[in-house]
Amino acid sequence: MTILYYVPRLLLTLVALITIIAPYIADYNTTHVFNPTWPGHARFHNGQTMSLGVYLGSMTLWKTWSSTSEQDRLWTATVIAAAYYITQGSAYYYPGATAWDPPQDFGVPYVHLYVVVPMLALVGTAHGLEQWRVVGKAGGKEKGG
């Protein structure tokens, strides 16, 4: 293999590592996450953004260094579709994060999960249905066109 085989992968690896690390350098400090003047909901979205950087950077590393296969398209679509909702669910775990700020009060402590859980269920269902179709097609049987 030539160097041209590795250069794009190394560049993408650099981008992925920056995407993973930089949000924490910039935001996991007293100016953002630990800022006493920030309301909880601002912390929630800041946490989601930092988690999204880790998620997308990790996905970039995975896709950069993994081999492609028949089911590559399915897995790629699945993890991309789930990214926003997984990171939104993780935002509750950041210090001081809340689902809303006064004067709002939905009366439910984890209100975003009413969106996160159904959306991830839809992603999982779509993945399962496509997996079933692809496996059936690979076995010589066309399932569902």
Tab-separated table of N, CA and C in Angstrom:
chain	number	residue	atom	x	y	z
A	1	MET	N	0.834	-1.183	0.000
A	1	MET	CA	0.000	0.000	0.000
A	1	MET	C	0.880	1.249	0.000
A	2	THR	N	0.389	2.240	-0.680
A	2	THR	CA	1.142	3.488	-0.775
A	2	THR	C	0.756	4.427	0.363
A	3	ILE	N	1.540	5.482	0.484
A	3	ILE	CA	1.254	6.486	1.506
A	3	ILE	C	-0.096	7.150	1.254
A	4	LEU	N	-0.521	7.204	0.000
A	4	LEU	CA	-1.816	7.805	-0.317
A	4	LEU	C	-2.968	7.029	0.300
A	5	TYR	N	-2.743	5.770	0.606
A	5	TYR	CA	-3.764	4.964	1.270
A	5	TYR	C	-3.963	5.450	2.710
A	6	TYR	N	-2.878	5.842	3.372
A	6	TYR	CA	-2.942	6.220	4.783
A	6	TYR	C	-3.169	7.703	5.050
A	7	VAL	N	-2.747	8.585	4.174
A	7	VAL	CA	-2.857	10.019	4.428
A	7	VAL	C	-4.302	10.444	4.702
A	8	PRO	N	-5.264	10.091	3.861
A	8	PRO	CA	-6.638	10.503	4.170
A	8	PRO	C	-7.124	9.960	5.514
A	9	ARG	N	-6.748	8.722	5.825
A	9	ARG	CA	-7.158	8.133	7.105
A	9	ARG	C	-6.516	8.861	8.279
A	10	LEU	N	-5.265	9.228	8.137
A	10	LEU	CA	-4.592	9.957	9.213
A	10	LEU	C	-5.180	11.352	9.390
A	11	LEU	N	-5.521	12.014	8.293
A	11	LEU	CA	-6.157	13.329	8.392
A	11	LEU	C	-7.521	13.232	9.082
A	12	LEU	N	-8.306	12.242	8.700
A	12	LEU	CA	-9.608	12.047	9.343
A	12	LEU	C	-9.450	11.679	10.814
A	13	THR	N	-8.405	10.929	11.128
A	13	THR	CA	-8.142	10.579	12.528
A	13	THR	C	-7.833	11.836	13.329
A	14	LEU	N	-7.058	12.735	12.770
A	14	LEU	CA	-6.750	13.993	13.438
A	14	LEU	C	-8.025	14.799	13.680
A	15	VAL	N	-8.857	14.912	12.659
A	15	VAL	CA	-10.116	15.641	12.802
A	15	VAL	C	-10.977	14.995	13.886
A	16	ALA	N	-11.048	13.681	13.886
A	16	ALA	CA	-11.862	12.967	14.880
A	16	ALA	C	-11.360	13.231	16.292
A	17	LEU	N	-10.056	13.173	16.491
A	17	LEU	CA	-9.505	13.396	17.829
A	17	LEU	C	-9.744	14.829	18.302
A	18	ILE	N	-9.620	15.787	17.402
A	18	ILE	CA	-9.916	17.179	17.757
A	18	ILE	C	-11.392	17.335	18.106
A	19	THR	N	-12.259	16.694	17.334
A	19	THR	CA	-13.702	16.759	17.583
A	19	THR	C	-14.047	16.173	18.947
A	20	ILE	N	-13.341	15.140	19.351
A	20	ILE	CA	-13.586	14.501	20.645
A	20	ILE	C	-13.049	15.342	21.804
A	21	ILE	N	-11.860	15.875	21.665
A	21	ILE	CA	-11.159	16.507	22.784
A	21	ILE	C	-11.463	18.000	22.936
A	22	ALA	N	-11.514	18.735	21.844
A	22	ALA	CA	-11.623	20.200	21.906
A	22	ALA	C	-12.830	20.716	22.693
A	23	PRO	N	-14.030	20.133	22.554
A	23	PRO	CA	-15.148	20.662	23.343
A	23	PRO	C	-14.911	20.595	24.850
A	24	TYR	N	-14.196	19.578	25.294
A	24	TYR	CA	-13.933	19.468	26.729
A	24	TYR	C	-12.869	20.472	27.173
A	25	ILE	N	-11.899	20.738	26.326
A	25	ILE	CA	-10.908	21.765	26.651
A	25	ILE	C	-11.591	23.134	26.725
A	26	ALA	N	-12.487	23.404	25.789
A	26	ALA	CA	-13.139	24.706	25.723
A	26	ALA	C	-14.258	24.885	26.756
A	27	ASP	N	-14.987	23.814	27.074
A	27	ASP	CA	-16.231	23.973	27.832
A	27	ASP	C	-16.276	23.330	29.214
A	28	TYR	N	-15.449	22.363	29.516
A	28	TYR	CA	-15.544	21.681	30.806
A	28	TYR	C	-14.695	22.437	31.830
A	29	ASN	N	-15.146	23.651	32.152
A	29	ASN	CA	-14.399	24.531	33.046
A	29	ASN	C	-15.353	25.568	33.634
A	30	THR	N	-14.798	26.557	34.312
A	30	THR	CA	-15.630	27.558	34.993
A	30	THR	C	-16.323	28.526	34.046
A	31	THR	N	-15.907	28.583	32.782
A	31	THR	CA	-16.587	29.482	31.852
A	31	THR	C	-17.864	28.875	31.287
A	32	HIS	N	-18.002	27.563	31.385
A	32	HIS	CA	-19.188	26.911	30.828
A	32	HIS	C	-19.835	25.976	31.855
A	33	VAL	N	-19.443	24.715	31.871
A	33	VAL	CA	-20.118	23.698	32.683
A	33	VAL	C	-20.145	24.065	34.169
A	34	PHE	N	-19.074	24.610	34.689
A	34	PHE	CA	-19.002	24.932	36.113
A	34	PHE	C	-19.222	26.424	36.400
A	35	ASN	N	-19.771	27.148	35.450
A	35	ASN	CA	-20.050	28.563	35.629
A	35	ASN	C	-21.267	28.703	36.554
A	36	PRO	N	-21.091	29.302	37.719
A	36	PRO	CA	-22.204	29.387	38.676
A	36	PRO	C	-23.367	30.257	38.187
A	37	THR	N	-23.145	31.091	37.198
A	37	THR	CA	-24.232	31.935	36.703
A	37	THR	C	-25.025	31.276	35.576
A	38	TRP	N	-24.561	30.126	35.115
A	38	TRP	CA	-25.279	29.439	34.041
A	38	TRP	C	-26.476	28.687	34.601
A	39	PRO	N	-27.627	28.818	33.959
A	39	PRO	CA	-28.779	28.004	34.388
A	39	PRO	C	-28.602	26.553	33.955
A	40	GLY	N	-29.326	25.678	34.613
A	40	GLY	CA	-29.201	24.247	34.363
A	40	GLY	C	-29.477	23.830	32.936
A	41	HIS	N	-30.412	24.490	32.296
A	41	HIS	CA	-30.744	24.071	30.935
A	41	HIS	C	-29.635	24.430	29.945
A	42	ALA	N	-28.925	25.511	30.207
A	42	ALA	CA	-27.756	25.845	29.379
A	42	ALA	C	-26.692	24.762	29.542
A	43	ARG	N	-26.524	24.271	30.770
A	43	ARG	CA	-25.576	23.180	31.017
A	43	ARG	C	-26.004	21.914	30.278
A	44	PHE	N	-27.320	21.687	30.247
A	44	PHE	CA	-27.862	20.523	29.537
A	44	PHE	C	-27.429	20.543	28.074
A	45	HIS	N	-27.654	21.667	27.407
A	45	HIS	CA	-27.312	21.729	25.986
A	45	HIS	C	-25.807	21.775	25.753
A	46	ASN	N	-25.063	22.359	26.666
A	46	ASN	CA	-23.613	22.321	26.560
A	46	ASN	C	-23.120	20.881	26.712
A	47	GLY	N	-23.710	20.143	27.649
A	47	GLY	CA	-23.364	18.734	27.811
A	47	GLY	C	-23.701	17.926	26.572
A	48	GLN	N	-24.855	18.202	25.996
A	48	GLN	CA	-25.232	17.496	24.773
A	48	GLN	C	-24.238	17.772	23.657
A	49	THR	N	-23.821	19.006	23.529
A	49	THR	CA	-22.869	19.360	22.479
A	49	THR	C	-21.532	18.663	22.682
A	50	MET	N	-21.061	18.618	23.924
A	50	MET	CA	-19.798	17.928	24.183
A	50	MET	C	-19.924	16.431	23.886
A	51	SER	N	-21.027	15.830	24.289
A	51	SER	CA	-21.246	14.406	23.997
A	51	SER	C	-21.348	14.160	22.498
A	52	LEU	N	-21.972	15.064	21.793
A	52	LEU	CA	-22.090	14.924	20.344
A	52	LEU	C	-20.709	14.939	19.689
A	53	GLY	N	-19.802	15.766	20.189
A	53	GLY	CA	-18.428	15.772	19.676
A	53	GLY	C	-17.753	14.428	19.872
A	54	VAL	N	-17.914	13.830	21.053
A	54	VAL	CA	-17.331	12.508	21.312
A	54	VAL	C	-17.966	11.467	20.396
A	55	TYR	N	-19.276	11.518	20.280
A	55	TYR	CA	-19.999	10.547	19.462
A	55	TYR	C	-19.573	10.642	17.995
A	56	LEU	N	-19.592	11.842	17.453
A	56	LEU	CA	-19.252	12.014	16.036
A	56	LEU	C	-17.774	11.737	15.766
A	57	GLY	N	-16.899	12.164	16.676
A	57	GLY	CA	-15.481	11.865	16.518
A	57	GLY	C	-15.213	10.376	16.568
A	58	SER	N	-15.865	9.683	17.485
A	58	SER	CA	-15.713	8.229	17.588
A	58	SER	C	-16.250	7.532	16.348
A	59	MET	N	-17.387	8.007	15.847
A	59	MET	CA	-17.959	7.422	14.644
A	59	MET	C	-17.023	7.646	13.456
A	60	THR	N	-16.391	8.805	13.400
A	60	THR	CA	-15.434	9.082	12.330
A	60	THR	C	-14.258	8.119	12.406
A	61	LEU	N	-13.747	7.883	13.605
A	61	LEU	CA	-12.647	6.917	13.762
A	61	LEU	C	-13.086	5.531	13.309
A	62	TRP	N	-14.280	5.139	13.709
A	62	TRP	CA	-14.786	3.812	13.352
A	62	TRP	C	-14.894	3.656	11.835
A	63	LYS	N	-15.521	4.642	11.196
A	63	LYS	CA	-15.724	4.542	9.747
A	63	LYS	C	-14.413	4.696	8.980
A	64	THR	N	-13.460	5.432	9.539
A	64	THR	CA	-12.181	5.636	8.878
A	64	THR	C	-11.357	4.354	8.841
A	65	TRP	N	-11.383	3.606	9.920
A	65	TRP	CA	-10.482	2.454	10.032
A	65	TRP	C	-11.173	1.101	9.900
A	66	SER	N	-12.477	1.078	9.729
A	66	SER	CA	-13.159	-0.211	9.575
A	66	SER	C	-13.259	-0.582	8.100
A	67	SER	N	-13.367	-1.844	7.871
A	67	SER	CA	-13.555	-2.296	6.489
A	67	SER	C	-15.033	-2.183	6.134
A	68	THR	N	-15.290	-1.987	4.877
A	68	THR	CA	-16.683	-1.891	4.450
A	68	THR	C	-17.221	-3.289	4.186
A	69	SER	N	-18.503	-3.413	4.309
A	69	SER	CA	-19.149	-4.706	4.110
A	69	SER	C	-20.510	-4.478	3.482
A	70	GLU	N	-21.195	-5.537	3.269
A	70	GLU	CA	-22.545	-5.461	2.700
A	70	GLU	C	-23.471	-4.640	3.586
A	71	GLN	N	-23.281	-4.725	4.866
A	71	GLN	CA	-24.186	-4.042	5.789
A	71	GLN	C	-23.636	-2.700	6.274
A	72	ASP	N	-22.564	-2.242	5.679
A	72	ASP	CA	-21.951	-0.982	6.086
A	72	ASP	C	-22.929	0.181	5.993
A	73	ARG	N	-23.660	0.278	4.932
A	73	ARG	CA	-24.616	1.373	4.749
A	73	ARG	C	-25.648	1.392	5.866
A	74	LEU	N	-26.138	0.231	6.236
A	74	LEU	CA	-27.150	0.121	7.282
A	74	LEU	C	-26.606	0.611	8.625
A	75	TRP	N	-25.439	0.136	8.997
A	75	TRP	CA	-24.875	0.549	10.279
A	75	TRP	C	-24.551	2.044	10.292
A	76	THR	N	-24.027	2.546	9.189
A	76	THR	CA	-23.701	3.969	9.120
A	76	THR	C	-24.957	4.806	9.289
A	77	ALA	N	-25.978	4.486	8.573
A	77	ALA	CA	-27.236	5.229	8.684
A	77	ALA	C	-27.802	5.139	10.097
A	78	THR	N	-27.701	3.980	10.715
A	78	THR	CA	-28.240	3.792	12.058
A	78	THR	C	-27.519	4.648	13.083
A	79	VAL	N	-26.194	4.636	13.063
A	79	VAL	CA	-25.471	5.395	14.082
A	79	VAL	C	-25.591	6.898	13.854
A	80	ILE	N	-25.682	7.316	12.613
A	80	ILE	CA	-25.879	8.742	12.352
A	80	ILE	C	-27.266	9.173	12.818
A	81	ALA	N	-28.273	8.384	12.516
A	81	ALA	CA	-29.640	8.720	12.907
A	81	ALA	C	-29.794	8.785	14.429
A	82	ALA	N	-29.055	7.984	15.151
A	82	ALA	CA	-29.171	7.932	16.607
A	82	ALA	C	-28.336	8.999	17.316
A	83	ALA	N	-27.403	9.633	16.634
A	83	ALA	CA	-26.423	10.517	17.275
A	83	ALA	C	-27.061	11.617	18.113
A	84	TYR	N	-27.976	12.347	17.556
A	84	TYR	CA	-28.563	13.478	18.268
A	84	TYR	C	-29.310	13.023	19.521
A	85	TYR	N	-30.014	11.928	19.428
A	85	TYR	CA	-30.860	11.469	20.528
A	85	TYR	C	-30.047	10.800	21.634
A	86	ILE	N	-29.001	10.080	21.275
A	86	ILE	CA	-28.122	9.497	22.291
A	86	ILE	C	-27.425	10.601	23.074
A	87	THR	N	-26.925	11.599	22.379
A	87	THR	CA	-26.229	12.680	23.082
A	87	THR	C	-27.199	13.548	23.880
A	88	GLN	N	-28.427	13.679	23.424
A	88	GLN	CA	-29.403	14.426	24.213
A	88	GLN	C	-29.699	13.687	25.510
A	89	GLY	N	-29.832	12.379	25.448
A	89	GLY	CA	-30.042	11.592	26.663
A	89	GLY	C	-28.875	11.686	27.624
A	90	SER	N	-27.663	11.790	27.094
A	90	SER	CA	-26.472	11.864	27.952
A	90	SER	C	-26.340	13.214	28.642
A	91	ALA	N	-27.010	14.230	28.143
A	91	ALA	CA	-26.838	15.583	28.675
A	91	ALA	C	-27.267	15.694	30.137
A	92	TYR	N	-28.153	14.815	30.608
A	92	TYR	CA	-28.588	14.847	32.000
A	92	TYR	C	-27.460	14.521	32.975
A	93	TYR	N	-26.393	13.904	32.501
A	93	TYR	CA	-25.321	13.450	33.383
A	93	TYR	C	-24.245	14.514	33.615
A	94	TYR	N	-24.385	15.687	33.028
A	94	TYR	CA	-23.413	16.748	33.242
A	94	TYR	C	-23.772	17.520	34.507
A	95	PRO	N	-22.759	18.000	35.244
A	95	PRO	CA	-23.007	18.678	36.521
A	95	PRO	C	-23.962	19.858	36.380
A	96	GLY	N	-25.020	19.836	37.161
A	96	GLY	CA	-25.965	20.944	37.207
A	96	GLY	C	-26.945	21.018	36.057
A	97	ALA	N	-26.930	20.061	35.150
A	97	ALA	CA	-27.832	20.094	33.994
A	97	ALA	C	-29.267	19.839	34.433
A	98	THR	N	-30.190	20.594	33.854
A	98	THR	CA	-31.617	20.388	34.113
A	98	THR	C	-32.366	20.385	32.785
A	99	ALA	N	-33.553	19.825	32.814
A	99	ALA	CA	-34.362	19.724	31.603
A	99	ALA	C	-34.964	21.064	31.198
A	100	TRP	N	-35.071	22.004	32.127
A	100	TRP	CA	-35.622	23.316	31.825
A	100	TRP	C	-35.152	24.315	32.862
A	101	ASP	N	-35.365	25.561	32.566
A	101	ASP	CA	-35.055	26.640	33.497
A	101	ASP	C	-36.345	27.358	33.850
A	102	PRO	N	-36.408	27.929	35.062
A	102	PRO	CA	-37.585	28.734	35.406
A	102	PRO	C	-37.727	29.871	34.400
A	103	PRO	N	-38.900	30.254	34.031
A	103	PRO	CA	-40.165	29.912	34.648
A	103	PRO	C	-40.805	28.633	34.106
A	104	GLN	N	-40.165	27.972	33.152
A	104	GLN	CA	-40.736	26.732	32.628
A	104	GLN	C	-40.689	25.645	33.690
A	105	ASP	N	-41.711	24.811	33.684
A	105	ASP	CA	-41.724	23.631	34.539
A	105	ASP	C	-42.711	22.653	33.928
A	106	PHE	N	-42.188	21.594	33.355
A	106	PHE	CA	-43.046	20.611	32.711
A	106	PHE	C	-43.563	19.575	33.704
A	107	GLY	N	-43.067	19.611	34.933
A	107	GLY	CA	-43.534	18.668	35.946
A	107	GLY	C	-42.985	17.267	35.770
A	108	VAL	N	-42.097	17.074	34.826
A	108	VAL	CA	-41.497	15.767	34.560
A	108	VAL	C	-39.988	15.958	34.599
A	109	PRO	N	-39.270	15.179	35.418
A	109	PRO	CA	-37.839	15.437	35.576
A	109	PRO	C	-36.990	15.173	34.331
A	110	TYR	N	-37.355	14.240	33.500
A	110	TYR	CA	-36.541	13.897	32.325
A	110	TYR	C	-37.391	14.020	31.061
A	111	VAL	N	-37.964	15.195	30.856
A	111	VAL	CA	-38.927	15.414	29.785
A	111	VAL	C	-38.362	15.085	28.404
A	112	HIS	N	-37.079	15.293	28.179
A	112	HIS	CA	-36.494	15.013	26.864
A	112	HIS	C	-36.540	13.532	26.509
A	113	LEU	N	-36.608	12.685	27.525
A	113	LEU	CA	-36.649	11.250	27.239
A	113	LEU	C	-37.945	10.845	26.536
A	114	TYR	N	-38.961	11.699	26.626
A	114	TYR	CA	-40.207	11.426	25.896
A	114	TYR	C	-40.015	11.610	24.387
A	115	VAL	N	-38.956	12.247	24.000
A	115	VAL	CA	-38.568	12.355	22.595
A	115	VAL	C	-37.461	11.351	22.289
A	116	VAL	N	-36.474	11.264	23.163
A	116	VAL	CA	-35.304	10.410	22.931
A	116	VAL	C	-35.705	8.946	22.765
A	117	VAL	N	-36.481	8.421	23.685
A	117	VAL	CA	-36.820	6.989	23.660
A	117	VAL	C	-37.612	6.615	22.398
A	118	PRO	N	-38.682	7.337	22.050
A	118	PRO	CA	-39.390	6.974	20.815
A	118	PRO	C	-38.531	7.100	19.556
A	119	MET	N	-37.695	8.138	19.492
A	119	MET	CA	-36.855	8.297	18.305
A	119	MET	C	-35.848	7.159	18.188
A	120	LEU	N	-35.230	6.764	19.300
A	120	LEU	CA	-34.304	5.629	19.253
A	120	LEU	C	-35.043	4.333	18.937
A	121	ALA	N	-36.286	4.216	19.382
A	121	ALA	CA	-37.090	3.041	19.033
A	121	ALA	C	-37.351	3.003	17.525
A	122	LEU	N	-37.622	4.153	16.927
A	122	LEU	CA	-37.814	4.210	15.478
A	122	LEU	C	-36.532	3.834	14.736
A	123	VAL	N	-35.401	4.350	15.213
A	123	VAL	CA	-34.118	4.014	14.592
A	123	VAL	C	-33.862	2.520	14.699
A	124	GLY	N	-34.087	1.961	15.886
A	124	GLY	CA	-33.886	0.521	16.078
A	124	GLY	C	-34.811	-0.318	15.219
A	125	THR	N	-36.046	0.100	15.098
A	125	THR	CA	-37.005	-0.623	14.250
A	125	THR	C	-36.579	-0.574	12.788
A	126	ALA	N	-36.196	0.604	12.326
A	126	ALA	CA	-35.741	0.735	10.945
A	126	ALA	C	-34.524	-0.150	10.695
A	127	HIS	N	-33.596	-0.147	11.640
A	127	HIS	CA	-32.398	-0.985	11.495
A	127	HIS	C	-32.791	-2.462	11.426
A	128	GLY	N	-33.644	-2.887	12.331
A	128	GLY	CA	-34.070	-4.288	12.346
A	128	GLY	C	-34.771	-4.704	11.065
A	129	LEU	N	-35.655	-3.853	10.568
A	129	LEU	CA	-36.364	-4.175	9.324
A	129	LEU	C	-35.409	-4.257	8.132
A	130	GLU	N	-34.485	-3.326	8.061
A	130	GLU	CA	-33.524	-3.347	6.954
A	130	GLU	C	-32.576	-4.539	7.080
A	131	GLN	N	-32.178	-4.859	8.295
A	131	GLN	CA	-31.338	-6.033	8.533
A	131	GLN	C	-32.058	-7.297	8.058
A	132	TRP	N	-33.314	-7.401	8.402
A	132	TRP	CA	-34.121	-8.550	8.001
A	132	TRP	C	-34.203	-8.640	6.479
A	133	ARG	N	-34.396	-7.480	5.819
A	133	ARG	CA	-34.483	-7.461	4.363
A	133	ARG	C	-33.151	-7.853	3.727
A	134	VAL	N	-32.052	-7.289	4.224
A	134	VAL	CA	-30.733	-7.545	3.646
A	134	VAL	C	-30.330	-8.999	3.845
A	135	VAL	N	-30.562	-9.538	5.029
A	135	VAL	CA	-30.199	-10.933	5.289
A	135	VAL	C	-31.027	-11.860	4.412
A	136	GLY	N	-32.306	-11.564	4.266
A	136	GLY	CA	-33.150	-12.382	3.397
A	136	GLY	C	-32.700	-12.311	1.950
A	137	LYS	N	-32.293	-11.137	1.512
A	137	LYS	CA	-31.813	-10.943	0.148
A	137	LYS	C	-30.509	-11.700	-0.064
A	138	ALA	N	-29.618	-11.651	0.930
A	138	ALA	CA	-28.347	-12.366	0.825
A	138	ALA	C	-28.553	-13.860	0.816
A	139	GLY	N	-29.607	-14.334	1.450
A	139	GLY	CA	-29.891	-15.768	1.469
A	139	GLY	C	-30.629	-16.245	0.236
A	140	GLY	N	-30.784	-15.382	-0.748
A	140	GLY	CA	-31.437	-15.765	-1.989
A	140	GLY	C	-32.928	-15.499	-1.995
A	141	LYS	N	-33.457	-14.996	-0.911
A	141	LYS	CA	-34.889	-14.691	-0.832
A	141	LYS	C	-35.051	-13.186	-0.794
A	142	GLU	N	-35.822	-12.652	-1.649
A	142	GLU	CA	-36.084	-11.207	-1.643
A	142	GLU	C	-37.226	-10.952	-0.688
A	143	LYS	N	-36.960	-10.202	0.381
A	143	LYS	CA	-37.991	-9.880	1.357
A	143	LYS	C	-38.360	-8.414	1.196
A	144	GLY	N	-39.541	-8.154	0.877
A	144	GLY	CA	-40.035	-6.790	0.848
A	144	GLY	C	-39.421	-5.877	-0.182
A	145	GLY	N	-38.928	-6.406	-1.268
A	145	GLY	CA	-38.533	-5.621	-2.401
A	145	GLY	C	-37.277	-4.924	-2.338
